[in-house]
mmCIF file of C-alpha atoms in Angstrom:
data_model
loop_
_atom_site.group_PDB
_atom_site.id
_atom_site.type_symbol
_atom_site.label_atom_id
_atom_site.label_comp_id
_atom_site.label_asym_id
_atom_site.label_seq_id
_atom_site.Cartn_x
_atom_site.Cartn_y
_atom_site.Cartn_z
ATOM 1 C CA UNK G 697 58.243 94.873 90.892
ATOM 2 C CA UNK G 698 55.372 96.210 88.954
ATOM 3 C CA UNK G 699 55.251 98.908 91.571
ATOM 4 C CA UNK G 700 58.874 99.896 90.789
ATOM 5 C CA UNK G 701 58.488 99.975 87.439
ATOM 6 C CA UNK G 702 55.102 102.397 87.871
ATOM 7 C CA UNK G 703 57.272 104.821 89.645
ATOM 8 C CA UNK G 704 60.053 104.888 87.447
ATOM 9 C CA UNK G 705 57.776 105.722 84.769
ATOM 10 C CA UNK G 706 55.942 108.276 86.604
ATOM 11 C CA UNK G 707 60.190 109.486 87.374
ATOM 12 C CA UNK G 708 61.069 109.268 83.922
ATOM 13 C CA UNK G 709 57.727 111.456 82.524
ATOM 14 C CA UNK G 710 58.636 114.211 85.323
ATOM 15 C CA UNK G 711 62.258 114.116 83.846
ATOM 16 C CA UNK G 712 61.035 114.491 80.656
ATOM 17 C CA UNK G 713 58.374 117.267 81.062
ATOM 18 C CA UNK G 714 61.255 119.097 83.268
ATOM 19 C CA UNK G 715 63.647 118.732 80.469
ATOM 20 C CA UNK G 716 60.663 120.384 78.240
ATOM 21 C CA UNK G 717 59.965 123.324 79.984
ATOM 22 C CA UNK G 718 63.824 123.863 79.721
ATOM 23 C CA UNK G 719 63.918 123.387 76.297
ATOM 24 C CA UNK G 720 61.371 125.883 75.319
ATOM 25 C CA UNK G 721 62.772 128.227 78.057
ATOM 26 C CA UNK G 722 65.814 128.303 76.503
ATOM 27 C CA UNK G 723 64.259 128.139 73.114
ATOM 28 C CA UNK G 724 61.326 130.689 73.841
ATOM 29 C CA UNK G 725 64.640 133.674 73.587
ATOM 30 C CA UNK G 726 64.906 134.298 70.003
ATOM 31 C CA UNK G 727 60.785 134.239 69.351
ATOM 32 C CA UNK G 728 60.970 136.844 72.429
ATOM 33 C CA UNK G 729 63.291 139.094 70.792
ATOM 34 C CA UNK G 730 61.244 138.388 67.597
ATOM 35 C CA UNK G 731 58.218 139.882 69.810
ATOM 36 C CA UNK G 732 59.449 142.889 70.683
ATOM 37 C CA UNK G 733 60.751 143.965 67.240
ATOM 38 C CA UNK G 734 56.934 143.330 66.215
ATOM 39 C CA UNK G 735 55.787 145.327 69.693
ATOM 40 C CA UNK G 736 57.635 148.474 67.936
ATOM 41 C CA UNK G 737 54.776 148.701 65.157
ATOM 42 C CA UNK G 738 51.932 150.774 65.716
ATOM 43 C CA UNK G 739 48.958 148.590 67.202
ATOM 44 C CA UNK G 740 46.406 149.126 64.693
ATOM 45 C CA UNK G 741 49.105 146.484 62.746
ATOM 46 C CA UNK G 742 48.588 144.109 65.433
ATOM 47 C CA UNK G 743 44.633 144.389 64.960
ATOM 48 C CA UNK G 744 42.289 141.753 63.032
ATOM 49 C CA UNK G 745 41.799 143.539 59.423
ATOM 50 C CA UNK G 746 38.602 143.286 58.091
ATOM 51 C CA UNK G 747 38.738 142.678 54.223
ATOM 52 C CA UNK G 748 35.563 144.587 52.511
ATOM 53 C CA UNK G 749 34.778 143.463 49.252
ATOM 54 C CA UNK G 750 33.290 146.447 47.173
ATOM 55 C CA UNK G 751 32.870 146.760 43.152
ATOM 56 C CA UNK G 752 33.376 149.506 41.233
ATOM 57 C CA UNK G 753 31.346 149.734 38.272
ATOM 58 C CA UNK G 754 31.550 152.035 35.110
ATOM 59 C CA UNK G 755 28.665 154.889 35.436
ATOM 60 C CA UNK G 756 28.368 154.408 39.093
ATOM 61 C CA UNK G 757 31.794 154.692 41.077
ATOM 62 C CA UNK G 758 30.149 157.435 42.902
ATOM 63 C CA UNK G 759 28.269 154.522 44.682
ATOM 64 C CA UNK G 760 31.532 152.743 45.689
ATOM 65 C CA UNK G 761 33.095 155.992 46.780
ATOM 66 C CA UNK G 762 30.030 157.087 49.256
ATOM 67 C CA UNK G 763 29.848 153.155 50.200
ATOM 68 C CA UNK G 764 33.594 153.675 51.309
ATOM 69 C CA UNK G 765 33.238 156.631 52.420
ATOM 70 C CA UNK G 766 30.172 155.896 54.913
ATOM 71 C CA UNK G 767 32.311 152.691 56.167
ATOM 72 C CA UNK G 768 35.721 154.557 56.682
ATOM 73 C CA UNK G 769 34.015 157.418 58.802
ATOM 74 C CA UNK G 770 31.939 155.101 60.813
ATOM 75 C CA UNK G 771 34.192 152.572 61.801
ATOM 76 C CA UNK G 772 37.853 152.632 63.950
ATOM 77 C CA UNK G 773 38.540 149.303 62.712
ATOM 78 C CA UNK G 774 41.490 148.154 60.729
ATOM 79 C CA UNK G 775 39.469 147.971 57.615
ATOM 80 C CA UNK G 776 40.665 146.835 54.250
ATOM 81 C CA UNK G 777 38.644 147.719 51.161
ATOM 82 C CA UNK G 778 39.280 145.476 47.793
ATOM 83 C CA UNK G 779 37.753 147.345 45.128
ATOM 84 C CA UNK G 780 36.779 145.257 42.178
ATOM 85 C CA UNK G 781 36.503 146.651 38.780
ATOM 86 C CA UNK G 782 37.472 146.128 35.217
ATOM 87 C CA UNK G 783 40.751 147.027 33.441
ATOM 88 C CA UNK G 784 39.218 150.215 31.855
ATOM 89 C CA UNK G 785 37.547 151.642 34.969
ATOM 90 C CA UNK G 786 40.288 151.298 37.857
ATOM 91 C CA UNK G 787 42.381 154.341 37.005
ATOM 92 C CA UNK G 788 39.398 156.739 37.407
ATOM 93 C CA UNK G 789 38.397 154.766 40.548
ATOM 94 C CA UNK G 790 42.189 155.293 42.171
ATOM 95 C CA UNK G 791 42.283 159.074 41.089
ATOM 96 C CA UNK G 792 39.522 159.816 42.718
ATOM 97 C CA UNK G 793 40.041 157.916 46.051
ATOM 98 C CA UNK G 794 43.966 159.297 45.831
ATOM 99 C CA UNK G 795 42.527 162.823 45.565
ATOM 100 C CA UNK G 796 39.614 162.651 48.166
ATOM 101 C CA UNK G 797 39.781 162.454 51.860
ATOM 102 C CA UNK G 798 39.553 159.052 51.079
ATOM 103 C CA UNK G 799 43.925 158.879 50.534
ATOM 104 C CA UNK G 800 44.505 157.543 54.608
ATOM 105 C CA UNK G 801 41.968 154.404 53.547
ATOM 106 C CA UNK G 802 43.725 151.387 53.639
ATOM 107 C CA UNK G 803 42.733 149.442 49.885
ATOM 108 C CA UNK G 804 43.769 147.157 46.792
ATOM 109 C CA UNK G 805 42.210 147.305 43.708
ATOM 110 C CA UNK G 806 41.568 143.981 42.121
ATOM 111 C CA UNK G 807 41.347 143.697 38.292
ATOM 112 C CA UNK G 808 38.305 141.230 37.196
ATOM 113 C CA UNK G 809 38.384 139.379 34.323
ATOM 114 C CA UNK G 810 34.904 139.335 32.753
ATOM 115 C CA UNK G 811 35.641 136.255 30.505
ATOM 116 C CA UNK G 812 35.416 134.069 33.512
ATOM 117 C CA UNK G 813 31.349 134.808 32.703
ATOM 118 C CA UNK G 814 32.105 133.851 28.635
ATOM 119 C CA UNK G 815 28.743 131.409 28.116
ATOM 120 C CA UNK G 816 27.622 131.253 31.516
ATOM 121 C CA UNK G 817 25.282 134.562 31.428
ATOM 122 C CA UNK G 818 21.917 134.375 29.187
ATOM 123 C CA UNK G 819 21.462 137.600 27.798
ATOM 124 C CA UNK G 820 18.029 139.385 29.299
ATOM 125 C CA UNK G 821 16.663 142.320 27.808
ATOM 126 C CA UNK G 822 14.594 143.215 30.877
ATOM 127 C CA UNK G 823 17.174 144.733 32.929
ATOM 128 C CA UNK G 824 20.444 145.200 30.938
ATOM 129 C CA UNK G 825 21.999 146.002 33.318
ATOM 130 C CA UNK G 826 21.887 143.491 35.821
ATOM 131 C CA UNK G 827 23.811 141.437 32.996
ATOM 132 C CA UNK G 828 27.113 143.772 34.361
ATOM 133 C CA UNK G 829 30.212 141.233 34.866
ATOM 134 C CA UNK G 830 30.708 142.742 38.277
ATOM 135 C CA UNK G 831 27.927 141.660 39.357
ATOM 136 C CA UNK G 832 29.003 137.854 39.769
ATOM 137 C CA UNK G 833 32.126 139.024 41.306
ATOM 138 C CA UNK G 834 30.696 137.861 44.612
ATOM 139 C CA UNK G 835 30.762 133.940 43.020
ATOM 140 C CA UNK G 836 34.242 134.509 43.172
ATOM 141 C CA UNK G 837 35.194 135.910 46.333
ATOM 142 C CA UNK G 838 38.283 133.246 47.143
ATOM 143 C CA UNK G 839 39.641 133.745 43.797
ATOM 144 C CA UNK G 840 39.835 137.714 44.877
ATOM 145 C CA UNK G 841 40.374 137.086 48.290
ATOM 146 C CA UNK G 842 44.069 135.262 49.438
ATOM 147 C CA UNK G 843 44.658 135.630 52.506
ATOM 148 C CA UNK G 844 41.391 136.008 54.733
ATOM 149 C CA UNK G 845 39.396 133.699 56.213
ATOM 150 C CA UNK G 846 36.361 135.627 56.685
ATOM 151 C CA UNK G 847 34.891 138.454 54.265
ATOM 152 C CA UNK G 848 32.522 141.114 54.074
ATOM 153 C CA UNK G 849 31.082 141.257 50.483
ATOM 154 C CA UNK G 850 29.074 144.700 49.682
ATOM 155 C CA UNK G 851 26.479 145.911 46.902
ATOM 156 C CA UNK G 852 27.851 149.365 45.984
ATOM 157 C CA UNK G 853 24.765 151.130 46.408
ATOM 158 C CA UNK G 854 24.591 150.901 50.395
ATOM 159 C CA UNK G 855 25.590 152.777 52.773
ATOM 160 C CA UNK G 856 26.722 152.092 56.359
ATOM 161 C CA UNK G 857 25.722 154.085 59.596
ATOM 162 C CA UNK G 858 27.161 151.161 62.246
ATOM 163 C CA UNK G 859 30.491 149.931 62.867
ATOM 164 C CA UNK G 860 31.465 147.797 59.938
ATOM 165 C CA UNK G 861 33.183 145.731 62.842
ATOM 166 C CA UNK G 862 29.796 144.537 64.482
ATOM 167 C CA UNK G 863 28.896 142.687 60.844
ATOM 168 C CA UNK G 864 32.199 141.469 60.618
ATOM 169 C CA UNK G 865 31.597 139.544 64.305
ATOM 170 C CA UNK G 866 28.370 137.995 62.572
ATOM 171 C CA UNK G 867 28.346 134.337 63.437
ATOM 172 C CA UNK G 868 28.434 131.636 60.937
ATOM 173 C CA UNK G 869 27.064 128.349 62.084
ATOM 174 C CA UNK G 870 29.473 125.314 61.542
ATOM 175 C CA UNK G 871 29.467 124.053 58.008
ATOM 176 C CA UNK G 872 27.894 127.392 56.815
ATOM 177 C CA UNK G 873 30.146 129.138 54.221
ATOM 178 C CA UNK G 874 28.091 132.485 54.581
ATOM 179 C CA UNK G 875 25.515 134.804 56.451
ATOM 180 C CA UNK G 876 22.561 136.945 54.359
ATOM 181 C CA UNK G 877 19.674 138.802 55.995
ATOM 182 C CA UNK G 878 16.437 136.915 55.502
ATOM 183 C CA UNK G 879 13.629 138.259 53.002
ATOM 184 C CA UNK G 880 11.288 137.706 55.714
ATOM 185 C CA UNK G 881 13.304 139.604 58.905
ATOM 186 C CA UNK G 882 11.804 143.112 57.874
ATOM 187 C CA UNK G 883 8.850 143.389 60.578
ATOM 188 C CA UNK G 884 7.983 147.459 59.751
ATOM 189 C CA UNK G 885 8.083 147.158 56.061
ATOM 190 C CA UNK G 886 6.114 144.116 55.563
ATOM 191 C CA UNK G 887 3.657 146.221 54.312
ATOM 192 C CA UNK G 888 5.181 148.201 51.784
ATOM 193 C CA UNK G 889 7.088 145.168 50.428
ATOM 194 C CA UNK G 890 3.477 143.822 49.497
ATOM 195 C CA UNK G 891 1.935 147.643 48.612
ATOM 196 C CA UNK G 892 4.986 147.584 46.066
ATOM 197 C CA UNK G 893 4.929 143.970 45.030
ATOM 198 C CA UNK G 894 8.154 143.286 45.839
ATOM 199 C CA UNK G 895 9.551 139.584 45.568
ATOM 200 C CA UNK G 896 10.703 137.944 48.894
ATOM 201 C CA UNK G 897 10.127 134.336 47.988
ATOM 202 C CA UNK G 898 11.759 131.991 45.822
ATOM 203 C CA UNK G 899 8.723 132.021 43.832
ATOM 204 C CA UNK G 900 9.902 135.310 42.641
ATOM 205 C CA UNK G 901 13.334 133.934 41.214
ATOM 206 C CA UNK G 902 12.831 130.549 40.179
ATOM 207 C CA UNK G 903 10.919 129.232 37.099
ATOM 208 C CA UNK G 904 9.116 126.815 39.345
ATOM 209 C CA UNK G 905 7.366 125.823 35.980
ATOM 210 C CA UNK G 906 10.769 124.279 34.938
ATOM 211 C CA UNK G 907 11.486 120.533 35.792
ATOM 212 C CA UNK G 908 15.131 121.351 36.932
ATOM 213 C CA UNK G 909 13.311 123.702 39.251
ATOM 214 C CA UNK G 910 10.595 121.468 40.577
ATOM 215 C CA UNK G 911 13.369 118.943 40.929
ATOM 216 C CA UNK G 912 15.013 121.135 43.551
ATOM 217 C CA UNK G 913 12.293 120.183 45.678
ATOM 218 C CA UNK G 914 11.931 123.856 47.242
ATOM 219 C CA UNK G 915 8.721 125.176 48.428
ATOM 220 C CA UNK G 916 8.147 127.673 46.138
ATOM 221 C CA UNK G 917 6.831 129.842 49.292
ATOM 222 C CA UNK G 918 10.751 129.610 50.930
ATOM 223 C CA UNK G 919 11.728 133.006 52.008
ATOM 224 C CA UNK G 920 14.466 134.485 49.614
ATOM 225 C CA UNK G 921 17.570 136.410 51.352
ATOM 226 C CA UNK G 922 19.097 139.324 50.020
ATOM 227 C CA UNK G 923 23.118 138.826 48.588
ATOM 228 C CA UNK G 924 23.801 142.341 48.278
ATOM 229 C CA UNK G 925 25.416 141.705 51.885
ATOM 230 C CA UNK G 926 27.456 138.862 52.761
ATOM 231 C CA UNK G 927 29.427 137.371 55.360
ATOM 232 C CA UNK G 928 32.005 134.728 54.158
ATOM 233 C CA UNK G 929 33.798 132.057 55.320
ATOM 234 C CA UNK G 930 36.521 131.370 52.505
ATOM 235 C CA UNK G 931 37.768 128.239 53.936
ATOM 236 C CA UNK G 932 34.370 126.643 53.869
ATOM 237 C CA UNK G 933 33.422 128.585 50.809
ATOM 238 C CA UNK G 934 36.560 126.460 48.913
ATOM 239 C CA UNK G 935 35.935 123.164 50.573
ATOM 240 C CA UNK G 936 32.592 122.947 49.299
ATOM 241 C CA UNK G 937 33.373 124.197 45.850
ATOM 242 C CA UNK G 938 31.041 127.029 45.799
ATOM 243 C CA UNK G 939 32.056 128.660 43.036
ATOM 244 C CA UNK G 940 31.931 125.703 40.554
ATOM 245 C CA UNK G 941 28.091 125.308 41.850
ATOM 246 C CA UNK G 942 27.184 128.601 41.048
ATOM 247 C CA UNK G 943 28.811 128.446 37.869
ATOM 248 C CA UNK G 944 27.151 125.149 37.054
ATOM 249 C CA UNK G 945 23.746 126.976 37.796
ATOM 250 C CA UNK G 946 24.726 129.828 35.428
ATOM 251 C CA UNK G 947 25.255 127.248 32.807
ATOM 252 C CA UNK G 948 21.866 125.921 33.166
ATOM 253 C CA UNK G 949 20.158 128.947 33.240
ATOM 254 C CA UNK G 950 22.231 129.790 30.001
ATOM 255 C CA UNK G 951 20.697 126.341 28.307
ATOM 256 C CA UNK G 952 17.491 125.663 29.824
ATOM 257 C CA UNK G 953 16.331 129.860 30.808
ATOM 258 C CA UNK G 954 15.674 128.384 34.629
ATOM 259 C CA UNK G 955 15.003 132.039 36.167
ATOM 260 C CA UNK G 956 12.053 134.521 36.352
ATOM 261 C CA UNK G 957 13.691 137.340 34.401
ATOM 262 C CA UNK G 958 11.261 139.962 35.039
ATOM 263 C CA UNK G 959 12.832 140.378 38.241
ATOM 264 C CA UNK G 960 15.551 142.504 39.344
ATOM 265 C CA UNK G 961 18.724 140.545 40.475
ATOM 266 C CA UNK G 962 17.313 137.028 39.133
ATOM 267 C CA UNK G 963 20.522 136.700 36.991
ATOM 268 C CA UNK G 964 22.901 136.903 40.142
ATOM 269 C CA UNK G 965 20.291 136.230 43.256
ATOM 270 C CA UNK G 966 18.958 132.625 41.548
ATOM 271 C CA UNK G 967 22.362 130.668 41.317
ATOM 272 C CA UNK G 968 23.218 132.046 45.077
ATOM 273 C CA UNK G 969 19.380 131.119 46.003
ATOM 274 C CA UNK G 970 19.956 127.334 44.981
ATOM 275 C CA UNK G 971 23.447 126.875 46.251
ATOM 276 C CA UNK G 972 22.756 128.294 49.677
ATOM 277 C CA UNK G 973 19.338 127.125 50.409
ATOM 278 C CA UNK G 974 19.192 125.731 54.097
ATOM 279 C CA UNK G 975 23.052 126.394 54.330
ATOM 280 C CA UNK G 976 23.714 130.270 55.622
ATOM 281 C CA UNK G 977 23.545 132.269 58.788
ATOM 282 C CA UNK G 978 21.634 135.020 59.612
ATOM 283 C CA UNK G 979 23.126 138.463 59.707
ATOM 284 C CA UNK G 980 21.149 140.971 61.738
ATOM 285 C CA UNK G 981 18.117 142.353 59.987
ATOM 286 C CA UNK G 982 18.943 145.917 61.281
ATOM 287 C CA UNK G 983 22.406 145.820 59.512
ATOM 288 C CA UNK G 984 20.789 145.395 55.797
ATOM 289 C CA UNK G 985 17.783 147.146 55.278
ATOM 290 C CA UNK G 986 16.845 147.350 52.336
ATOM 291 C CA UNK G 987 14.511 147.833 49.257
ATOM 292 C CA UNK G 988 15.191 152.044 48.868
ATOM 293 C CA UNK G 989 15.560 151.591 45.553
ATOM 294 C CA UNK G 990 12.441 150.139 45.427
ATOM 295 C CA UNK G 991 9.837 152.783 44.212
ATOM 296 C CA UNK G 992 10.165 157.094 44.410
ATOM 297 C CA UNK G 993 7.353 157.361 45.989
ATOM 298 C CA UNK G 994 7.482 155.066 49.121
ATOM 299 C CA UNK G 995 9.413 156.510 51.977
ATOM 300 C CA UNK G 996 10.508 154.817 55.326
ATOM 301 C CA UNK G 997 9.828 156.545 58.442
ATOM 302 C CA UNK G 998 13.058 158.987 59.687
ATOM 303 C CA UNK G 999 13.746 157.360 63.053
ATOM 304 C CA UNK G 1000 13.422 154.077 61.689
ATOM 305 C CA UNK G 1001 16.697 154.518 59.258
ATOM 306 C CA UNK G 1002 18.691 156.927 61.941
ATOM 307 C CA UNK G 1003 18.318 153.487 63.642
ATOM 308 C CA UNK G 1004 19.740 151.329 60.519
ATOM 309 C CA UNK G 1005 23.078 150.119 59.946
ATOM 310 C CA UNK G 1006 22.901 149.619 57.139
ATOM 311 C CA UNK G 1007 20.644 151.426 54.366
ATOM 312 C CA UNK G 1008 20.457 149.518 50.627
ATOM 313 C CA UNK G 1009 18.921 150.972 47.585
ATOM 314 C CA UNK G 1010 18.400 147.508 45.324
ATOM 315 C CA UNK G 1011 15.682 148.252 43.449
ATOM 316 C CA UNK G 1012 15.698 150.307 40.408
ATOM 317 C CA UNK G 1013 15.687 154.200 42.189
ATOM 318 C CA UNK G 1014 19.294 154.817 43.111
ATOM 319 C CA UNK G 1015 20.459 157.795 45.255
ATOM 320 C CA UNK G 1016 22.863 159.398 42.630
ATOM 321 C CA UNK G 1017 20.242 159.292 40.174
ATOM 322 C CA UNK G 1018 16.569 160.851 40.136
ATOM 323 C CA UNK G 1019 14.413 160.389 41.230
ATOM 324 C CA UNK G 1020 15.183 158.398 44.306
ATOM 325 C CA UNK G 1021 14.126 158.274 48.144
ATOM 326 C CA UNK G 1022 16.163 159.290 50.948
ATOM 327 C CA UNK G 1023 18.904 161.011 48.605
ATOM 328 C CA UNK G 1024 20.179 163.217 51.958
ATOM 329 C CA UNK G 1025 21.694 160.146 53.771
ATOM 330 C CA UNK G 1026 23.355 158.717 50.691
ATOM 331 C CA UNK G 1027 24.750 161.798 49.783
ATOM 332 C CA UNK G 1028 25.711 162.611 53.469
ATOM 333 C CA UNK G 1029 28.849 160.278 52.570
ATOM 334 C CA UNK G 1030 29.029 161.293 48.491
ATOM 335 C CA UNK G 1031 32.539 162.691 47.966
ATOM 336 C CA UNK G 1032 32.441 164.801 44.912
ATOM 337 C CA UNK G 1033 34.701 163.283 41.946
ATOM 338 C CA UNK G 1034 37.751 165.782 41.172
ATOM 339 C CA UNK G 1035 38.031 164.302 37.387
ATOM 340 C CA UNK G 1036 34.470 165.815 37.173
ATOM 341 C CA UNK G 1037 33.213 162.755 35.366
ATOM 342 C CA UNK G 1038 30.693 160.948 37.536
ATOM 343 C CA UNK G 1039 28.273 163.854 38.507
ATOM 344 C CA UNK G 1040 25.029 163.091 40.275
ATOM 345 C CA UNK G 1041 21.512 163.294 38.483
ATOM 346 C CA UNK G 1042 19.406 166.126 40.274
ATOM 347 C CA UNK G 1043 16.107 168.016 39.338
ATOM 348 C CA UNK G 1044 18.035 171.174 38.914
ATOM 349 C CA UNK G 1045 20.843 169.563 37.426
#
């Protein structure tokens, strides 16, 4: 009898799994028709869009607009830019992108509200204006950021020569929430990053004479990354409360003065250097190179940045401005601004 009752169980689950594929035959019609209405769109809808996050600062939109400009041209991805600014700078921003050959670019502009910062930033004379509120914008990326899952974050003073679509496929390893390019990937300009005494440990951000530092228990000789480019993974980003662990490191820098402020992007780099240590992915070193902003007087060799894919002028030198290094491929992608306001700073000018 047992044997009977194997078979009629083995009869009953083909029955059953019959009786399935019927039902969603019959029930696959309606999501088939459904199908074919969405078929009609153009297929570019029907592509992966790639959300690029991109401020859009007072005094320097022409950086966002040849950042765009040099992503749009270079790319035939479904890209979607979210420019960041604040409430008094966004109507010059959408003039001039409205006006430009810039119009067919798919974008949203996202207002920030700089009293999320209220107490959290020490003021630091050094380098006023590192103190900018858009420059913690990228702490906030799933507040500005709904629907995506994975995000491109940019400085506005890069520009791209690749296909924006290659960073995008950067791998994050599980449980990692984001991908920077290491301080110490940059074999040919090892050099001049110690010629120019540029910082690429944490030595160089941290206050490793504070106890709150020491406490971290992080070699002080730990290569830095760079967070002017970032790949993001929102969902992990939220589900380990990034954002409230950067924030509580901006509150302790704001009570106890934790970071070295001679440096350049200590304000923003520090909080991102303690809440991401051991925990991001590695993004290409040829798609962030970097430091052009560095010094006038150091150059990189030509064929080594017709190679780059990405060019970034951190440092205190930038391309609109003079003087600067490398000003031809920056303003390669510079699209001139029809208000007439922003206007670049040139030795003739």
């Amino acid at each position: 009898s047992s044997f009977f009752s194997v078979n009629q169980i083995l009869l009953l689950l083909l029955i059953l799994t019959v009786c399935a594929i019927l039902y969603n035959k019959v029930h696959k019609v309606p999501s088939a028709l459904k199908n074919e209405a969405v078929d009609l769109e153009s297929p570019e809808e029907m592509e992966e869009e790639i959300p690029v996050v991109i401020c859009a600062a007072a005094g320097r939109m022409g950086a966002a607009i040849a950042a765009i400009s040099s992503i749009y041209s270079n790319t035939e991805a479904n890209v979607l830019f979210y420019i960041v600014g604040l409430k008094n700078t966004i109507p010059h921003i959408r003039k001039w992108i409205e006006n430009s050959k810039l119009k067919e670019i798919k974008f949203k502009v996202v207002e920030f509200n700089p009293m999320v910062l209220k107490g959290k930033i020490r003021q630091d004379a050094a380098r006023p204006e590192l103190l900018q509120p858009l420059n913690f914008v990228r702490f906030y990326l799933p507040l500005l950021i709904q629907k995506h899952e994975k995000v491109i974050y940019l400085d506005d003073d890069i520009i791209v020569q690749g296909d924006i679509q290659e960073l995008y496929e950067t791998k994050l390893a599980p449980g990692h929430a984001a991908a920077f390019s290491d301080d110490c990937d940059l074999p040919s300009t090892h050099e001049m990053v110690r010629s120019v005494g540029m910082q690429n440990t944490y030595m160089g951000f941290l206050d490793y004479r504070k106890q709150a530092i020491r406490d971290l228990g992080i070699s002080p000789s730990t290569c830095s990354f760079n967070p002017g480019v970032i790949v993001a993974n929102m969902t992990e980003w939220k589900h380990q409360r990034l954002t409230k662990q950067l924030e509580k490191w901006m509150q302790r820098n704001v009570e106890e003065n934790l970071y070295s402020s001679t440096l350049g992007g200590g304000v923003a780099t520090s909080p991102m250097l303690i809440v991401f240590h051991g925990k991001y992915s590695a993004i290409n070193p040829m798609w962030h190179i970097r430091h052009l902003g560095w010094s006038p007087d150091t150059r990189y060799s030509e064929h080594f940045l017709q190679e780059a894919k990405l060019l970034h002028w951190n440092g205190r030198y930038k391309p609109w401005d003079y003087p600067s290094v490398h000003t031809d491929l920056w303003e390669n992608w510079f699209i001139p601004d029809p208000s007439g306001k922003f206007k670049l700073t040139r030795p003739d000018s």
